[in-house]
Amino acid sequence: MRNRIWTAVLLLTISATPQLASAQYFGQNKVRHENFDFKVLKTDHFDIYYYDEEADVVRDLGRMAERWYLRLSEVLDHDLSSRQPVIIYASHPPFRATTVLPDFIGETTGGVTEGLRRRVVLPFAGSLKETDHVLGHELVHAFQYDIGRRGDPMAAASLPLWFIEGMAEYLSVGPADTQTAMWMRDAVLRELLPDIDHLDDPRYFPYRYGHAFWAYLAGKYGDDVIARILRRATDSGDVAEAIGRVLSVNPKVLSQEWHDALRAEYQPILRASLESVELGTTLIQADRSGGQVNVGPALSPDGSQMIFYSERDLFSIDLYLADARTGEIKDKITETALDAHVDSLQFVNSAGAWTRDGQRFAFSSIRDGRPEISVFNVENRKTEQRVAFPQLGEIYNITWSPDGRSVAFSAMAGAVTDIFILDLKTENLRQLTDDAFADLQPAWSPDGT
């Protein structure tokens, strides 16, 4: 399952009174398909707001939160000035509709943290591991804001994204991360290694470059420098000055040392690897009217066609049918911008699936706040069936049975992920697993049993 592209957003709460009134107005008019009766789980340091659908797993979240508190309070040498509120949703669709925050929440956002009230808002993810990561990331922001309250309450929010988000990634996933490694290998290959004072250039994705920098810094000087640099930066507002003062090193020298470390790490791998252009042909290119997002390709069984998610029309993410040999777009399968009831195609964590005869294609979406599965007839270019699941939260990883009668998939149910089978002829849904673990990516045996 692909991770959400941005696992968290540092939300800036507006403080001016006229703007607050406007924010409250728009927050109240977000599209909400359900009203939740929130309850509160109180732990030593947290007030966790949840509803009945999450009752069986909310205590797991409480244990994760307290574990993060012990880790972060030690490494940042700080105790939060008040109890920490956390608002948790059972899946991503109701999280996107939250009125706790006025701002629009995109499909790629995994969690948010307010600047002034320090409220953390997030959904349960497809696995407790990913939920734990996002929770830890957002709690780093809560500590950053609280540390900055000694002077300007929004001091942390004024610091560069790479500094704030990179720190949150380092403290929540540790020094090694596959996505950061992918970005840094590419940066070394293309010689796109910025100095510290250029890290806030929008060309450099702040989560990955910031994570790589903090991993290097903490690996060389120790984790204790993180808190010292953060305090200095929130006081002065100057990140480069804070790093230079705490470490007694010239930022330009430090930049060069970091670049040398990245080259030493990744050049041997690059020398032993082949570039993608030597292994295959680029079919859809982002910079040539293809949009910036082209993901989740699914090849037809005979390899002649593919269906993938793209933002090529600029208004929304939709599914497109293309020639798998030339990349020529043959048809646009969905029109989400024109359908007032479609909230999302779930392009981040899922992809569609072909029947073995290549005649039908199944994909999931969120319609009116709940998931559904659509079956698209590739020959006549029509959606021939839609099945809604009001009892589920999100659907991932659809796969067809060999006889084409049923589909199996992973789905959020009760804030955890289980495996289900849908008989498309009867529309009968059968649940195969029922546990607290992440059950993902089902695959059929050749005989369909």
Tab-separated table of C-alpha atoms in Angstrom:
chain	number	residue	atom	x	y	z
A	1	MET	CA	0.000	0.000	0.000
A	2	ARG	CA	1.495	3.329	-1.004
A	3	ASN	CA	2.001	5.852	1.762
A	4	ARG	CA	0.158	9.137	1.548
A	5	ILE	CA	2.394	11.521	-0.356
A	6	TRP	CA	2.375	14.031	2.481
A	7	THR	CA	1.877	12.327	5.797
A	8	ALA	CA	1.084	15.518	7.692
A	9	VAL	CA	0.495	19.234	7.329
A	10	LEU	CA	1.629	21.920	9.735
A	11	LEU	CA	-1.564	23.971	9.950
A	12	LEU	CA	-1.303	27.678	10.706
A	13	THR	CA	-4.240	28.862	12.801
A	14	ILE	CA	-5.368	32.382	11.868
A	15	SER	CA	-5.332	34.776	14.809
A	16	ALA	CA	-6.919	37.967	13.455
A	17	THR	CA	-10.517	38.292	14.639
A	18	PRO	CA	-12.206	39.122	11.287
A	19	GLN	CA	-10.433	36.200	9.615
A	20	LEU	CA	-11.400	33.884	12.438
A	21	ALA	CA	-15.055	34.683	11.857
A	22	SER	CA	-14.643	33.841	8.191
A	23	ALA	CA	-12.784	30.632	9.006
A	24	GLN	CA	-15.530	29.537	11.373
A	25	TYR	CA	-18.172	30.210	8.734
A	26	PHE	CA	-16.474	28.073	6.120
A	27	GLY	CA	-15.597	25.371	8.662
A	28	GLN	CA	-19.260	24.978	9.527
A	29	ASN	CA	-20.148	24.593	5.865
A	30	LYS	CA	-17.843	21.713	5.052
A	31	VAL	CA	-19.722	18.785	3.557
A	32	ARG	CA	-20.360	16.311	6.364
A	33	HIS	CA	-22.192	13.068	5.768
A	34	GLU	CA	-22.300	11.972	9.430
A	35	ASN	CA	-22.508	13.474	12.885
A	36	PHE	CA	-20.376	11.756	15.509
A	37	ASP	CA	-21.036	11.456	19.215
A	38	PHE	CA	-17.529	12.038	20.521
A	39	LYS	CA	-16.343	10.586	23.802
A	40	VAL	CA	-13.058	11.291	25.602
A	41	LEU	CA	-10.391	8.801	26.621
A	42	LYS	CA	-8.142	10.386	29.251
A	43	THR	CA	-4.592	9.118	29.679
A	44	ASP	CA	-1.756	10.596	31.741
A	45	HIS	CA	-1.053	13.396	29.244
A	46	PHE	CA	-3.777	13.179	26.581
A	47	ASP	CA	-7.460	13.824	25.989
A	48	ILE	CA	-8.323	11.578	23.031
A	49	TYR	CA	-11.647	12.335	21.339
A	50	TYR	CA	-13.195	9.308	19.599
A	51	TYR	CA	-16.581	7.832	18.693
A	52	ASP	CA	-18.129	4.375	18.959
A	53	GLU	CA	-16.769	3.028	15.677
A	54	GLU	CA	-13.251	3.355	17.140
A	55	ALA	CA	-14.011	2.058	20.641
A	56	ASP	CA	-12.188	-1.256	20.188
A	57	VAL	CA	-8.865	0.309	19.134
A	58	VAL	CA	-8.768	3.746	20.778
A	59	ARG	CA	-6.864	2.385	23.789
A	60	ASP	CA	-4.129	1.253	21.409
A	61	LEU	CA	-3.905	4.863	20.240
A	62	GLY	CA	-3.690	5.995	23.866
A	63	ARG	CA	-0.749	3.673	24.482
A	64	MET	CA	0.982	4.910	21.332
A	65	ALA	CA	0.448	8.533	22.366
A	66	GLU	CA	1.914	8.010	25.827
A	67	ARG	CA	4.885	6.172	24.338
A	68	TRP	CA	5.509	9.111	22.006
A	69	TYR	CA	5.221	11.530	24.913
A	70	LEU	CA	7.986	9.725	26.820
A	71	ARG	CA	10.254	9.692	23.765
A	72	LEU	CA	9.674	13.288	22.676
A	73	SER	CA	9.738	14.866	26.123
A	74	GLU	CA	13.139	13.261	26.676
A	75	VAL	CA	14.767	14.090	23.344
A	76	LEU	CA	13.348	17.635	23.281
A	77	ASP	CA	13.915	18.156	27.016
A	78	HIS	CA	10.408	19.535	27.452
A	79	ASP	CA	7.079	18.721	29.069
A	80	LEU	CA	3.952	20.097	27.444
A	81	SER	CA	2.457	23.037	29.309
A	82	SER	CA	-1.045	21.492	29.334
A	83	ARG	CA	-2.878	18.313	28.429
A	84	GLN	CA	-2.642	17.408	24.752
A	85	PRO	CA	-5.913	17.027	22.772
A	86	VAL	CA	-6.055	14.439	19.964
A	87	ILE	CA	-9.134	14.062	17.736
A	88	ILE	CA	-9.155	10.694	15.965
A	89	TYR	CA	-11.368	9.535	13.068
A	90	ALA	CA	-12.019	5.923	12.044
A	91	SER	CA	-10.859	6.470	8.433
A	92	HIS	CA	-9.711	9.176	6.052
A	93	PRO	CA	-13.085	10.319	4.563
A	94	PRO	CA	-14.602	11.607	7.857
A	95	PHE	CA	-11.231	13.123	8.767
A	96	ARG	CA	-11.297	15.206	5.579
A	97	ALA	CA	-14.745	16.497	6.568
A	98	THR	CA	-13.745	17.513	10.097
A	99	THR	CA	-14.947	20.911	11.300
A	100	VAL	CA	-12.284	21.053	13.988
A	101	LEU	CA	-10.239	22.868	11.345
A	102	PRO	CA	-11.617	25.334	8.791
A	103	ASP	CA	-9.129	24.580	6.028
A	104	PHE	CA	-9.691	22.182	3.134
A	105	ILE	CA	-7.968	18.848	3.781
A	106	GLY	CA	-6.635	17.071	0.697
A	107	GLU	CA	-6.534	13.364	0.037
A	108	THR	CA	-2.771	13.250	0.544
A	109	THR	CA	-2.873	14.742	4.053
A	110	GLY	CA	-2.345	12.215	6.826
A	111	GLY	CA	-2.835	14.497	9.830
A	112	VAL	CA	-2.833	18.129	10.965
A	113	THR	CA	-1.811	20.100	14.047
A	114	GLU	CA	-3.152	23.499	15.020
A	115	GLY	CA	-0.752	26.280	15.854
A	116	LEU	CA	-2.499	28.052	18.723
A	117	ARG	CA	-4.583	25.405	20.469
A	118	ARG	CA	-2.177	22.572	19.650
A	119	ARG	CA	-4.996	20.200	18.694
A	120	VAL	CA	-3.844	17.132	16.739
A	121	VAL	CA	-6.387	15.736	14.258
A	122	LEU	CA	-5.828	12.518	12.296
A	123	PRO	CA	-7.528	9.358	11.037
A	124	PHE	CA	-6.643	5.750	11.687
A	125	ALA	CA	-4.536	4.629	8.724
A	126	GLY	CA	-4.469	1.286	6.949
A	127	SER	CA	-2.109	-0.125	9.572
A	128	LEU	CA	-1.360	0.741	13.184
A	129	LYS	CA	2.257	1.251	12.143
A	130	GLU	CA	1.299	4.091	9.802
A	131	THR	CA	-1.107	5.506	12.388
A	132	ASP	CA	1.751	5.445	14.898
A	133	HIS	CA	4.021	7.281	12.462
A	134	VAL	CA	1.514	10.055	11.724
A	135	LEU	CA	0.644	10.423	15.415
A	136	GLY	CA	4.326	10.755	16.312
A	137	HIS	CA	4.907	13.258	13.501
A	138	GLU	CA	2.015	15.444	14.629
A	139	LEU	CA	3.015	15.287	18.294
A	140	VAL	CA	6.441	16.614	17.321
A	141	HIS	CA	4.586	19.647	15.963
A	142	ALA	CA	2.699	19.972	19.252
A	143	PHE	CA	6.018	20.046	21.120
A	144	GLN	CA	7.477	22.525	18.621
A	145	TYR	CA	4.557	24.897	19.121
A	146	ASP	CA	4.670	24.551	22.890
A	147	ILE	CA	8.409	25.205	23.042
A	148	GLY	CA	7.899	28.327	20.926
A	149	ARG	CA	5.256	29.704	23.315
A	150	ARG	CA	7.917	31.147	25.598
A	151	GLY	CA	7.960	34.191	23.341
A	152	ASP	CA	5.884	34.430	20.198
A	153	PRO	CA	3.197	31.680	20.338
A	154	MET	CA	3.536	31.187	16.579
A	155	ALA	CA	7.355	31.226	16.536
A	156	ALA	CA	7.632	27.621	15.355
A	157	ALA	CA	5.143	28.247	12.542
A	158	SER	CA	7.390	30.965	11.106
A	159	LEU	CA	10.344	28.597	10.678
A	160	PRO	CA	11.035	26.965	7.277
A	161	LEU	CA	9.030	23.870	6.413
A	162	TRP	CA	12.130	21.741	5.892
A	163	PHE	CA	13.236	22.578	9.443
A	164	ILE	CA	9.860	21.843	11.082
A	165	GLU	CA	8.654	18.954	8.911
A	166	GLY	CA	12.070	17.363	8.517
A	167	MET	CA	12.483	17.325	12.302
A	168	ALA	CA	9.038	15.762	12.704
A	169	GLU	CA	9.916	13.058	10.172
A	170	TYR	CA	13.267	12.308	11.782
A	171	LEU	CA	11.783	12.043	15.273
A	172	SER	CA	8.836	9.913	14.107
A	173	VAL	CA	10.525	7.445	11.704
A	174	GLY	CA	14.190	7.599	12.754
A	175	PRO	CA	17.240	8.126	10.524
A	176	ALA	CA	16.398	5.529	7.840
A	177	ASP	CA	13.375	5.823	5.559
A	178	THR	CA	12.840	4.302	2.125
A	179	GLN	CA	11.142	7.380	0.661
A	180	THR	CA	13.874	9.726	1.865
A	181	ALA	CA	16.512	7.337	0.505
A	182	MET	CA	14.772	7.359	-2.892
A	183	TRP	CA	14.743	11.159	-3.004
A	184	MET	CA	18.358	11.474	-1.872
A	185	ARG	CA	19.632	8.915	-4.395
A	186	ASP	CA	17.980	10.960	-7.119
A	187	ALA	CA	19.380	14.196	-5.668
A	188	VAL	CA	22.913	12.772	-5.698
A	189	LEU	CA	22.444	11.455	-9.234
A	190	ARG	CA	21.215	14.827	-10.528
A	191	GLU	CA	23.508	16.953	-8.324
A	192	LEU	CA	20.491	18.645	-6.695
A	193	LEU	CA	22.013	19.005	-3.234
A	194	PRO	CA	21.150	22.415	-1.764
A	195	ASP	CA	23.058	24.320	0.890
A	196	ILE	CA	21.289	24.820	4.197
A	197	ASP	CA	20.258	28.365	3.303
A	198	HIS	CA	18.608	27.110	0.082
A	199	LEU	CA	16.627	24.249	1.596
A	200	ASP	CA	13.474	26.382	1.655
A	201	ASP	CA	13.526	26.590	-2.160
A	202	PRO	CA	10.250	24.959	-3.359
A	203	ARG	CA	12.259	22.704	-5.680
A	204	TYR	CA	13.342	20.698	-2.631
A	205	PHE	CA	10.546	18.695	-1.031
A	206	PRO	CA	10.783	19.780	2.635
A	207	TYR	CA	9.785	16.461	4.204
A	208	ARG	CA	12.448	14.407	2.461
A	209	TYR	CA	15.333	16.898	2.272
A	210	GLY	CA	14.607	18.091	5.810
A	211	HIS	CA	14.492	14.519	7.096
A	212	ALA	CA	17.800	13.713	5.409
A	213	PHE	CA	19.456	16.788	6.905
A	214	TRP	CA	18.229	16.134	10.467
A	215	ALA	CA	19.250	12.479	10.198
A	216	TYR	CA	22.765	13.567	9.247
A	217	LEU	CA	22.923	16.251	11.932
A	218	ALA	CA	21.707	13.986	14.739
A	219	GLY	CA	23.902	11.136	13.539
A	220	LYS	CA	26.993	13.322	13.743
A	221	TYR	CA	26.289	15.478	16.798
A	222	GLY	CA	23.713	13.449	18.753
A	223	ASP	CA	19.962	13.856	19.268
A	224	ASP	CA	20.454	16.354	22.097
A	225	VAL	CA	21.359	19.115	19.602
A	226	ILE	CA	17.813	19.018	18.186
A	227	ALA	CA	16.231	20.681	21.212
A	228	ARG	CA	19.027	23.248	21.494
A	229	ILE	CA	18.759	24.245	17.833
A	230	LEU	CA	14.945	24.358	18.008
A	231	ARG	CA	14.967	26.684	21.031
A	232	ARG	CA	17.560	28.940	19.498
A	233	ALA	CA	15.678	29.086	16.180
A	234	THR	CA	12.302	29.879	17.788
A	235	ASP	CA	13.978	32.673	19.773
A	236	SER	CA	15.888	34.245	16.885
A	237	GLY	CA	13.794	33.231	13.883
A	238	ASP	CA	17.057	32.499	12.035
A	239	VAL	CA	17.653	28.790	11.392
A	240	ALA	CA	21.146	29.127	9.912
A	241	GLU	CA	22.258	31.299	12.833
A	242	ALA	CA	20.811	28.799	15.327
A	243	ILE	CA	22.604	25.844	13.722
A	244	GLY	CA	25.887	27.729	13.505
A	245	ARG	CA	25.707	28.984	17.084
A	246	VAL	CA	24.758	25.638	18.669
A	247	LEU	CA	27.216	23.527	16.653
A	248	SER	CA	30.001	26.139	16.393
A	249	VAL	CA	30.318	25.416	12.691
A	250	ASN	CA	29.939	27.521	9.561
A	251	PRO	CA	26.672	26.567	7.768
A	252	LYS	CA	28.458	26.436	4.413
A	253	VAL	CA	31.036	24.020	5.807
A	254	LEU	CA	28.256	21.942	7.360
A	255	SER	CA	26.400	21.904	4.029
A	256	GLN	CA	29.467	20.587	2.242
A	257	GLU	CA	30.006	17.895	4.879
A	258	TRP	CA	26.376	16.815	4.518
A	259	HIS	CA	26.683	16.637	0.734
A	260	ASP	CA	29.874	14.577	1.030
A	261	ALA	CA	28.095	12.152	3.373
A	262	LEU	CA	25.176	11.765	0.945
A	263	ARG	CA	27.530	11.090	-1.971
A	264	ALA	CA	29.473	8.545	0.043
A	265	GLU	CA	26.199	6.812	0.939
A	266	TYR	CA	24.530	6.709	-2.478
A	267	GLN	CA	27.195	6.889	-5.215
A	268	PRO	CA	28.203	3.211	-4.762
A	269	ILE	CA	24.535	2.244	-5.151
A	270	LEU	CA	24.162	4.427	-8.230
A	271	ARG	CA	27.310	2.983	-9.815
A	272	ALA	CA	25.869	-0.508	-9.395
A	273	SER	CA	22.445	0.480	-10.771
A	274	LEU	CA	20.933	1.140	-14.163
A	275	GLU	CA	18.916	4.243	-14.900
A	276	SER	CA	15.223	3.671	-15.569
A	277	VAL	CA	15.591	4.846	-19.181
A	278	GLU	CA	17.905	1.877	-19.793
A	279	LEU	CA	15.289	-0.555	-18.528
A	280	GLY	CA	12.067	0.749	-20.060
A	281	THR	CA	10.263	3.449	-21.991
A	282	THR	CA	8.601	6.513	-20.499
A	283	LEU	CA	4.932	6.398	-21.496
A	284	ILE	CA	3.379	9.256	-19.519
A	285	GLN	CA	5.606	12.209	-18.642
A	286	ALA	CA	4.522	14.743	-16.047
A	287	ASP	CA	5.945	17.806	-17.766
A	288	ARG	CA	4.321	17.151	-21.145
A	289	SER	CA	0.629	17.824	-20.498
A	290	GLY	CA	0.492	14.748	-18.313
A	291	GLY	CA	-0.109	16.491	-15.002
A	292	GLN	CA	2.154	16.184	-11.984
A	293	VAL	CA	0.393	13.095	-10.612
A	294	ASN	CA	0.361	9.883	-12.687
A	295	VAL	CA	0.072	6.884	-10.377
A	296	GLY	CA	-1.486	3.459	-9.801
A	297	PRO	CA	-1.095	1.965	-13.297
A	298	ALA	CA	-2.858	-1.364	-13.893
A	299	LEU	CA	-1.954	-3.371	-17.013
A	300	SER	CA	-4.566	-5.334	-18.924
A	301	PRO	CA	-3.931	-9.116	-18.935
A	302	ASP	CA	-2.651	-9.076	-22.543
A	303	GLY	CA	-0.385	-6.075	-21.814
A	304	SER	CA	-1.895	-3.899	-24.537
A	305	GLN	CA	-3.741	-1.379	-22.334
A	306	MET	CA	-3.407	0.262	-18.953
A	307	ILE	CA	-5.618	2.298	-16.669
A	308	PHE	CA	-4.057	4.806	-14.294
A	309	TYR	CA	-4.826	7.808	-12.079
A	310	SER	CA	-3.836	11.238	-13.344
A	311	GLU	CA	-4.475	14.947	-12.806
A	312	ARG	CA	-3.836	15.684	-16.477
A	313	ASP	CA	-7.032	17.758	-16.870
A	314	LEU	CA	-5.901	19.921	-13.871
A	315	PHE	CA	-9.307	19.991	-12.136
A	316	SER	CA	-9.258	16.596	-10.411
A	317	ILE	CA	-7.671	13.177	-10.198
A	318	ASP	CA	-9.374	10.815	-12.663
A	319	LEU	CA	-8.893	7.399	-14.246
A	320	TYR	CA	-7.587	7.205	-17.816
A	321	LEU	CA	-7.345	4.371	-20.312
A	322	ALA	CA	-4.154	4.389	-22.356
A	323	ASP	CA	-2.312	2.298	-24.928
A	324	ALA	CA	0.348	0.476	-22.906
A	325	ARG	CA	2.777	0.453	-25.824
A	326	THR	CA	2.616	4.105	-26.899
A	327	GLY	CA	1.104	5.926	-23.913
A	328	GLU	CA	-1.637	7.385	-26.112
A	329	ILE	CA	-4.706	8.292	-24.056
A	330	LYS	CA	-7.715	6.398	-25.386
A	331	ASP	CA	-10.413	7.502	-22.941
A	332	LYS	CA	-11.176	9.214	-19.659
A	333	ILE	CA	-13.070	6.778	-17.435
A	334	THR	CA	-14.226	9.071	-14.622
A	335	GLU	CA	-15.356	12.702	-14.322
A	336	THR	CA	-14.994	13.366	-10.603
A	337	ALA	CA	-15.009	17.154	-11.007
A	338	LEU	CA	-18.492	16.956	-12.533
A	339	ASP	CA	-19.965	14.468	-10.046
A	340	ALA	CA	-21.077	16.262	-6.891
A	341	HIS	CA	-21.357	12.968	-4.992
A	342	VAL	CA	-17.802	11.658	-5.557
A	343	ASP	CA	-15.424	12.718	-2.803
A	344	SER	CA	-12.323	10.764	-3.779
A	345	LEU	CA	-10.918	8.006	-6.003
A	346	GLN	CA	-8.502	6.932	-3.238
A	347	PHE	CA	-5.568	7.225	-5.617
A	348	VAL	CA	-2.988	7.366	-2.809
A	349	ASN	CA	-3.435	3.946	-1.264
A	350	SER	CA	-5.041	1.836	-3.976
A	351	ALA	CA	-5.302	0.928	-7.642
A	352	GLY	CA	-7.934	-0.694	-9.838
A	353	ALA	CA	-7.935	-4.253	-11.196
A	354	TRP	CA	-8.731	-5.964	-14.518
A	355	THR	CA	-10.690	-9.188	-14.971
A	356	ARG	CA	-8.656	-12.009	-16.477
A	357	ASP	CA	-10.408	-11.621	-19.835
A	358	GLY	CA	-9.579	-7.900	-19.908
A	359	GLN	CA	-13.217	-6.878	-20.418
A	360	ARG	CA	-13.965	-5.252	-17.062
A	361	PHE	CA	-12.114	-3.039	-14.630
A	362	ALA	CA	-13.002	-2.528	-10.946
A	363	PHE	CA	-11.979	0.435	-8.820
A	364	SER	CA	-12.945	1.992	-5.505
A	365	SER	CA	-14.065	5.502	-4.659
A	366	ILE	CA	-15.653	7.501	-1.862
A	367	ARG	CA	-19.194	8.609	-2.654
A	368	ASP	CA	-21.206	10.684	-0.168
A	369	GLY	CA	-18.662	9.924	2.545
A	370	ARG	CA	-18.605	6.122	2.236
A	371	PRO	CA	-16.777	3.721	-0.106
A	372	GLU	CA	-18.136	2.026	-3.177
A	373	ILE	CA	-16.805	-0.299	-5.864
A	374	SER	CA	-17.463	0.506	-9.525
A	375	VAL	CA	-17.171	-1.955	-12.398
A	376	PHE	CA	-16.264	-0.388	-15.738
A	377	ASN	CA	-16.898	-2.204	-19.022
A	378	VAL	CA	-13.805	-1.481	-21.102
A	379	GLU	CA	-15.396	-2.532	-24.423
A	380	ASN	CA	-18.458	-0.287	-24.328
A	381	ARG	CA	-16.838	2.350	-22.081
A	382	LYS	CA	-19.639	2.348	-19.521
A	383	THR	CA	-19.823	1.840	-15.777
A	384	GLU	CA	-22.084	-1.187	-15.498
A	385	GLN	CA	-22.282	-1.623	-11.721
A	386	ARG	CA	-21.798	0.316	-8.487
A	387	VAL	CA	-21.936	-1.276	-5.036
A	388	ALA	CA	-21.959	0.952	-1.930
A	389	PHE	CA	-20.677	-0.080	1.504
A	390	PRO	CA	-22.129	2.177	4.226
A	391	GLN	CA	-20.617	-0.030	6.923
A	392	LEU	CA	-17.003	0.412	5.724
A	393	GLY	CA	-14.547	3.309	5.859
A	394	GLU	CA	-12.122	2.897	2.910
A	395	ILE	CA	-11.395	0.190	0.344
A	396	TYR	CA	-7.925	-0.806	-0.902
A	397	ASN	CA	-6.343	-3.343	-3.267
A	398	ILE	CA	-9.226	-4.841	-5.233
A	399	THR	CA	-8.490	-8.173	-6.936
A	400	TRP	CA	-10.782	-10.287	-9.172
A	401	SER	CA	-11.507	-13.965	-8.626
A	402	PRO	CA	-10.388	-16.165	-11.553
A	403	ASP	CA	-14.007	-16.738	-12.654
A	404	GLY	CA	-14.777	-12.988	-12.678
A	405	ARG	CA	-17.746	-13.365	-10.354
A	406	SER	CA	-16.242	-11.888	-7.169
A	407	VAL	CA	-13.687	-9.381	-5.975
A	408	ALA	CA	-11.608	-9.511	-2.824
A	409	PHE	CA	-10.277	-6.367	-1.179
A	410	SER	CA	-8.934	-4.807	2.002
A	411	ALA	CA	-11.165	-2.331	3.807
A	412	MET	CA	-11.269	-0.197	6.925
A	413	ALA	CA	-13.937	-1.464	9.325
A	414	GLY	CA	-14.090	-0.315	12.924
A	415	ALA	CA	-10.850	1.676	12.388
A	416	VAL	CA	-8.854	-1.464	11.446
A	417	THR	CA	-8.176	-3.188	8.122
A	418	ASP	CA	-9.755	-6.552	7.218
A	419	ILE	CA	-10.282	-8.677	4.100
A	420	PHE	CA	-13.670	-8.920	2.381
A	421	ILE	CA	-15.126	-10.753	-0.623
A	422	LEU	CA	-17.945	-9.275	-2.683
A	423	ASP	CA	-20.084	-11.521	-4.901
A	424	LEU	CA	-20.910	-9.160	-7.771
A	425	LYS	CA	-23.917	-11.171	-8.938
A	426	THR	CA	-25.700	-11.178	-5.597
A	427	GLU	CA	-23.860	-8.146	-4.104
A	428	ASN	CA	-23.400	-10.237	-0.972
A	429	LEU	CA	-20.439	-9.120	1.160
A	430	ARG	CA	-18.470	-11.642	3.193
A	431	GLN	CA	-15.834	-10.690	5.805
A	432	LEU	CA	-12.857	-13.079	5.940
A	433	THR	CA	-10.756	-11.592	8.746
A	434	ASP	CA	-11.722	-9.868	11.966
A	435	ASP	CA	-8.739	-8.793	14.038
A	436	ALA	CA	-6.699	-5.790	15.124
A	437	PHE	CA	-3.937	-6.364	12.586
A	438	ALA	CA	-3.400	-4.835	9.150
A	439	ASP	CA	-4.768	-7.308	6.600
A	440	LEU	CA	-3.754	-6.009	3.173
A	441	GLN	CA	-3.269	-6.888	-0.509
A	442	PRO	CA	-5.308	-10.097	-0.941
A	443	ALA	CA	-4.485	-12.396	-3.867
A	444	TRP	CA	-6.512	-15.340	-5.224
A	445	SER	CA	-5.121	-18.809	-5.772
A	446	PRO	CA	-5.287	-19.980	-9.418
A	447	ASP	CA	-8.319	-22.181	-8.733
A	448	GLY	CA	-10.173	-19.414	-6.909
A	449	THR	CA	-10.507	-21.259	-3.579
